[in-house]
């Protein structure tokens, strides 16, 4: 199984504020959809609740929660380990947030698909965990400048574990 973490991360590792994304980057959203469609996505409860239309279509939505809530069109697990155990051996699984789920998954991840935003937000309350870049190899790096649809410079950077 390949465990891929996908996130948009500011220069200070910020990823969110008040359960919302920090940046509106249409190309990042397109990339997220292209990469995760047809795969299992694993997220925390707050991340799931942040989706305006509920479960993301054309993906197996898996929600980690300590409660016994049910989530429409999503499966619920109490631990990352049990969620991963429900996945197929040859599957690529995407970890899509939030901060505590990223932190739990980072030691298990084989790949990181990050959108590194060249900006430090004024306010943030959720952060991507620090990781030792010497343990990872960049396998894709695509810079993007500011344009009419993107107010910040950013780059798509994919890392694979060495």
PDB file of C-alpha atoms in Angstrom:
ATOM      1  CA  UNK A   1       0.000   0.000   0.000  1.00  0.00           C
ATOM      2  CA  UNK A   2       1.197   3.480  -0.797  1.00  0.00           C
ATOM      3  CA  UNK A   3       0.313   6.085   1.818  1.00  0.00           C
ATOM      4  CA  UNK A   4       0.405   9.575   0.338  1.00  0.00           C
ATOM      5  CA  UNK A   5      -0.081  12.741   2.353  1.00  0.00           C
ATOM      6  CA  UNK A   6      -1.539  15.636   0.371  1.00  0.00           C
ATOM      7  CA  UNK A   7      -1.671  19.207   1.722  1.00  0.00           C
ATOM      8  CA  UNK A   8      -1.300  22.889   0.906  1.00  0.00           C
ATOM      9  CA  UNK A   9       1.285  24.278   3.308  1.00  0.00           C
ATOM     10  CA  UNK A  10       2.307  27.900   3.954  1.00  0.00           C
ATOM     11  CA  UNK A  11       5.930  28.945   4.529  1.00  0.00           C
ATOM     12  CA  UNK A  12       5.434  28.592   8.307  1.00  0.00           C
ATOM     13  CA  UNK A  13       3.748  25.153   7.915  1.00  0.00           C
ATOM     14  CA  UNK A  14       0.271  26.666   8.447  1.00  0.00           C
ATOM     15  CA  UNK A  15      -2.531  24.690   6.798  1.00  0.00           C
ATOM     16  CA  UNK A  16      -5.761  26.156   8.163  1.00  0.00           C
ATOM     17  CA  UNK A  17      -7.674  28.643  10.233  1.00  0.00           C
ATOM     18  CA  UNK A  18     -11.055  28.039  11.903  1.00  0.00           C
ATOM     19  CA  UNK A  19     -11.484  24.754   9.991  1.00  0.00           C
ATOM     20  CA  UNK A  20     -10.980  26.398   6.597  1.00  0.00           C
ATOM     21  CA  UNK A  21      -8.214  26.306   4.019  1.00  0.00           C
ATOM     22  CA  UNK A  22      -5.917  29.328   4.125  1.00  0.00           C
ATOM     23  CA  UNK A  23      -5.704  29.846   0.360  1.00  0.00           C
ATOM     24  CA  UNK A  24      -7.986  29.671  -2.626  1.00  0.00           C
ATOM     25  CA  UNK A  25      -5.735  28.173  -5.308  1.00  0.00           C
ATOM     26  CA  UNK A  26      -7.828  26.727  -8.159  1.00  0.00           C
ATOM     27  CA  UNK A  27      -4.845  24.825  -9.597  1.00  0.00           C
ATOM     28  CA  UNK A  28      -4.224  23.215  -6.201  1.00  0.00           C
ATOM     29  CA  UNK A  29      -7.876  22.132  -5.993  1.00  0.00           C
ATOM     30  CA  UNK A  30      -7.666  20.699  -9.536  1.00  0.00           C
ATOM     31  CA  UNK A  31      -4.512  18.800  -8.662  1.00  0.00           C
ATOM     32  CA  UNK A  32      -6.094  17.479  -5.454  1.00  0.00           C
ATOM     33  CA  UNK A  33      -9.104  16.221  -7.407  1.00  0.00           C
ATOM     34  CA  UNK A  34      -6.959  14.658 -10.153  1.00  0.00           C
ATOM     35  CA  UNK A  35      -4.719  12.841  -7.679  1.00  0.00           C
ATOM     36  CA  UNK A  36      -7.366  11.610  -5.233  1.00  0.00           C
ATOM     37  CA  UNK A  37     -10.264  10.656  -7.551  1.00  0.00           C
ATOM     38  CA  UNK A  38     -10.753   6.908  -7.603  1.00  0.00           C
ATOM     39  CA  UNK A  39      -8.777   6.396  -4.393  1.00  0.00           C
ATOM     40  CA  UNK A  40      -9.427   6.131  -0.667  1.00  0.00           C
ATOM     41  CA  UNK A  41      -9.095   9.423   1.193  1.00  0.00           C
ATOM     42  CA  UNK A  42      -8.610   9.398   4.957  1.00  0.00           C
ATOM     43  CA  UNK A  43      -9.372  12.449   7.062  1.00  0.00           C
ATOM     44  CA  UNK A  44     -10.313  13.600  10.519  1.00  0.00           C
ATOM     45  CA  UNK A  45     -13.859  14.526  11.489  1.00  0.00           C
ATOM     46  CA  UNK A  46     -13.289  18.282  11.311  1.00  0.00           C
ATOM     47  CA  UNK A  47     -11.872  18.007   7.803  1.00  0.00           C
ATOM     48  CA  UNK A  48     -14.930  16.030   6.702  1.00  0.00           C
ATOM     49  CA  UNK A  49     -17.245  18.572   8.330  1.00  0.00           C
ATOM     50  CA  UNK A  50     -15.482  21.393   6.450  1.00  0.00           C
ATOM     51  CA  UNK A  51     -16.692  20.079   3.062  1.00  0.00           C
ATOM     52  CA  UNK A  52     -19.676  22.210   2.026  1.00  0.00           C
ATOM     53  CA  UNK A  53     -21.364  19.334   0.131  1.00  0.00           C
ATOM     54  CA  UNK A  54     -20.318  16.442   2.372  1.00  0.00           C
ATOM     55  CA  UNK A  55     -18.367  13.431   1.117  1.00  0.00           C
ATOM     56  CA  UNK A  56     -16.130  14.047  -1.893  1.00  0.00           C
ATOM     57  CA  UNK A  57     -17.484  12.251  -4.963  1.00  0.00           C
ATOM     58  CA  UNK A  58     -15.745   9.380  -6.767  1.00  0.00           C
ATOM     59  CA  UNK A  59     -13.573   8.559  -3.763  1.00  0.00           C
ATOM     60  CA  UNK A  60     -13.889   6.265  -0.783  1.00  0.00           C
ATOM     61  CA  UNK A  61     -14.272   8.743   2.090  1.00  0.00           C
ATOM     62  CA  UNK A  62     -12.896   7.479   5.409  1.00  0.00           C
ATOM     63  CA  UNK A  63     -13.342   9.581   8.550  1.00  0.00           C
ATOM     64  CA  UNK A  64     -11.339   9.138  11.741  1.00  0.00           C
ATOM     65  CA  UNK A  65     -13.285  10.010  14.867  1.00  0.00           C
ATOM     66  CA  UNK A  66     -13.407   9.077  18.544  1.00  0.00           C
ATOM     67  CA  UNK A  67     -17.194   9.424  18.583  1.00  0.00           C
ATOM     68  CA  UNK A  68     -19.842   7.071  17.209  1.00  0.00           C
ATOM     69  CA  UNK A  69     -21.263   9.559  14.727  1.00  0.00           C
ATOM     70  CA  UNK A  70     -22.083   8.365  11.272  1.00  0.00           C
ATOM     71  CA  UNK A  71     -21.138  10.447   8.277  1.00  0.00           C
ATOM     72  CA  UNK A  72     -23.235  10.390   5.094  1.00  0.00           C
ATOM     73  CA  UNK A  73     -21.448   8.542   2.258  1.00  0.00           C
ATOM     74  CA  UNK A  74     -18.378   7.952   4.410  1.00  0.00           C
ATOM     75  CA  UNK A  75     -16.953   5.152   6.522  1.00  0.00           C
ATOM     76  CA  UNK A  76     -15.946   5.775  10.115  1.00  0.00           C
ATOM     77  CA  UNK A  77     -12.968   4.356  12.000  1.00  0.00           C
ATOM     78  CA  UNK A  78     -11.609   5.054  15.479  1.00  0.00           C
ATOM     79  CA  UNK A  79      -7.931   4.804  14.499  1.00  0.00           C
ATOM     80  CA  UNK A  80      -5.684   5.394  11.533  1.00  0.00           C
ATOM     81  CA  UNK A  81      -4.379   1.841  11.863  1.00  0.00           C
ATOM     82  CA  UNK A  82      -7.861   0.315  11.579  1.00  0.00           C
ATOM     83  CA  UNK A  83      -8.705   2.572   8.625  1.00  0.00           C
ATOM     84  CA  UNK A  84      -5.508   1.538   6.831  1.00  0.00           C
ATOM     85  CA  UNK A  85      -6.191  -2.135   7.623  1.00  0.00           C
ATOM     86  CA  UNK A  86      -9.468  -1.793   5.681  1.00  0.00           C
ATOM     87  CA  UNK A  87      -7.579  -0.757   2.534  1.00  0.00           C
ATOM     88  CA  UNK A  88      -6.291  -3.073  -0.183  1.00  0.00           C
ATOM     89  CA  UNK A  89      -2.626  -4.035  -0.237  1.00  0.00           C
ATOM     90  CA  UNK A  90      -2.043  -2.588  -3.737  1.00  0.00           C
ATOM     91  CA  UNK A  91      -3.999   0.616  -3.066  1.00  0.00           C
ATOM     92  CA  UNK A  92      -2.779   4.215  -3.025  1.00  0.00           C
ATOM     93  CA  UNK A  93      -4.363   5.879   0.004  1.00  0.00           C
ATOM     94  CA  UNK A  94      -4.401   9.665   0.439  1.00  0.00           C
ATOM     95  CA  UNK A  95      -4.257  11.304   3.861  1.00  0.00           C
ATOM     96  CA  UNK A  96      -6.003  14.666   3.435  1.00  0.00           C
ATOM     97  CA  UNK A  97      -5.959  16.224   6.912  1.00  0.00           C
ATOM     98  CA  UNK A  98      -6.186  17.717   9.390  1.00  0.00           C
ATOM     99  CA  UNK A  99      -3.103  18.476  11.432  1.00  0.00           C
ATOM    100  CA  UNK A 100      -3.401  15.621  13.943  1.00  0.00           C
ATOM    101  CA  UNK A 101      -4.086  13.059  11.190  1.00  0.00           C
ATOM    102  CA  UNK A 102      -1.060  14.310   9.249  1.00  0.00           C
ATOM    103  CA  UNK A 103       1.036  13.935  12.384  1.00  0.00           C
ATOM    104  CA  UNK A 104      -0.146  10.359  12.940  1.00  0.00           C
ATOM    105  CA  UNK A 105       0.355   9.399   9.282  1.00  0.00           C
ATOM    106  CA  UNK A 106       3.723  11.047   8.633  1.00  0.00           C
ATOM    107  CA  UNK A 107       5.856   8.178  10.032  1.00  0.00           C
ATOM    108  CA  UNK A 108       3.913   5.699   7.833  1.00  0.00           C
ATOM    109  CA  UNK A 109       3.814   7.784   4.650  1.00  0.00           C
ATOM    110  CA  UNK A 110       5.694   6.799   1.510  1.00  0.00           C
ATOM    111  CA  UNK A 111       4.956   9.980  -0.412  1.00  0.00           C
ATOM    112  CA  UNK A 112       4.097  13.647   0.190  1.00  0.00           C
ATOM    113  CA  UNK A 113       2.241  15.713  -2.414  1.00  0.00           C
ATOM    114  CA  UNK A 114       2.566  19.253  -1.114  1.00  0.00           C
ATOM    115  CA  UNK A 115       1.530  22.589  -2.491  1.00  0.00           C
ATOM    116  CA  UNK A 116       4.115  24.845  -0.884  1.00  0.00           C
ATOM    117  CA  UNK A 117       2.647  28.347  -0.745  1.00  0.00           C
ATOM    118  CA  UNK A 118       5.203  31.157  -0.620  1.00  0.00           C
ATOM    119  CA  UNK A 119       3.320  33.126   2.013  1.00  0.00           C
ATOM    120  CA  UNK A 120       2.917  33.367   5.771  1.00  0.00           C
ATOM    121  CA  UNK A 121      -0.726  33.923   6.734  1.00  0.00           C
ATOM    122  CA  UNK A 122      -1.696  36.507   9.341  1.00  0.00           C
ATOM    123  CA  UNK A 123      -3.826  33.943  11.181  1.00  0.00           C
ATOM    124  CA  UNK A 124      -3.569  30.174  11.407  1.00  0.00           C
ATOM    125  CA  UNK A 125      -4.526  27.594  14.014  1.00  0.00           C
ATOM    126  CA  UNK A 126      -3.620  24.347  12.236  1.00  0.00           C
ATOM    127  CA  UNK A 127      -0.115  23.394  11.132  1.00  0.00           C
ATOM    128  CA  UNK A 128       1.510  20.650   9.086  1.00  0.00           C
ATOM    129  CA  UNK A 129       3.965  18.661  11.199  1.00  0.00           C
ATOM    130  CA  UNK A 130       7.646  19.434  10.769  1.00  0.00           C
ATOM    131  CA  UNK A 131       9.491  16.719   8.902  1.00  0.00           C
ATOM    132  CA  UNK A 132      13.146  16.006   8.207  1.00  0.00           C
ATOM    133  CA  UNK A 133      13.621  16.780   4.521  1.00  0.00           C
ATOM    134  CA  UNK A 134      16.852  14.748   4.516  1.00  0.00           C
ATOM    135  CA  UNK A 135      14.658  11.625   4.834  1.00  0.00           C
ATOM    136  CA  UNK A 136      12.793  12.512   1.638  1.00  0.00           C
ATOM    137  CA  UNK A 137      13.751  12.902  -2.011  1.00  0.00           C
ATOM    138  CA  UNK A 138      12.054  15.472  -4.257  1.00  0.00           C
ATOM    139  CA  UNK A 139      10.644  13.631  -7.268  1.00  0.00           C
ATOM    140  CA  UNK A 140       8.553  16.477  -8.731  1.00  0.00           C
ATOM    141  CA  UNK A 141       8.868  20.259  -8.378  1.00  0.00           C
ATOM    142  CA  UNK A 142       6.719  22.644 -10.404  1.00  0.00           C
ATOM    143  CA  UNK A 143       6.783  26.382  -9.557  1.00  0.00           C
ATOM    144  CA  UNK A 144       3.833  28.681 -10.239  1.00  0.00           C
ATOM    145  CA  UNK A 145       3.797  32.471 -10.229  1.00  0.00           C
ATOM    146  CA  UNK A 146       1.022  34.811  -9.144  1.00  0.00           C
ATOM    147  CA  UNK A 147      -1.655  35.194 -11.825  1.00  0.00           C
ATOM    148  CA  UNK A 148      -5.234  36.451 -12.129  1.00  0.00           C
ATOM    149  CA  UNK A 149      -6.576  33.373 -10.287  1.00  0.00           C
ATOM    150  CA  UNK A 150      -3.761  32.807  -7.742  1.00  0.00           C
ATOM    151  CA  UNK A 151      -2.785  35.582  -5.319  1.00  0.00           C
ATOM    152  CA  UNK A 152       0.312  33.769  -4.004  1.00  0.00           C
ATOM    153  CA  UNK A 153       3.326  32.093  -5.559  1.00  0.00           C
ATOM    154  CA  UNK A 154       3.305  28.365  -4.923  1.00  0.00           C
ATOM    155  CA  UNK A 155       4.945  25.171  -6.065  1.00  0.00           C
ATOM    156  CA  UNK A 156       3.757  21.613  -6.376  1.00  0.00           C
ATOM    157  CA  UNK A 157       6.443  19.488  -4.698  1.00  0.00           C
ATOM    158  CA  UNK A 158       6.228  15.719  -4.415  1.00  0.00           C
ATOM    159  CA  UNK A 159       8.559  13.869  -2.063  1.00  0.00           C
ATOM    160  CA  UNK A 160       9.211  10.147  -1.771  1.00  0.00           C
ATOM    161  CA  UNK A 161      10.693   8.560   1.319  1.00  0.00           C
ATOM    162  CA  UNK A 162      14.354   7.636   0.795  1.00  0.00           C
TER     163      UNK A 162
END
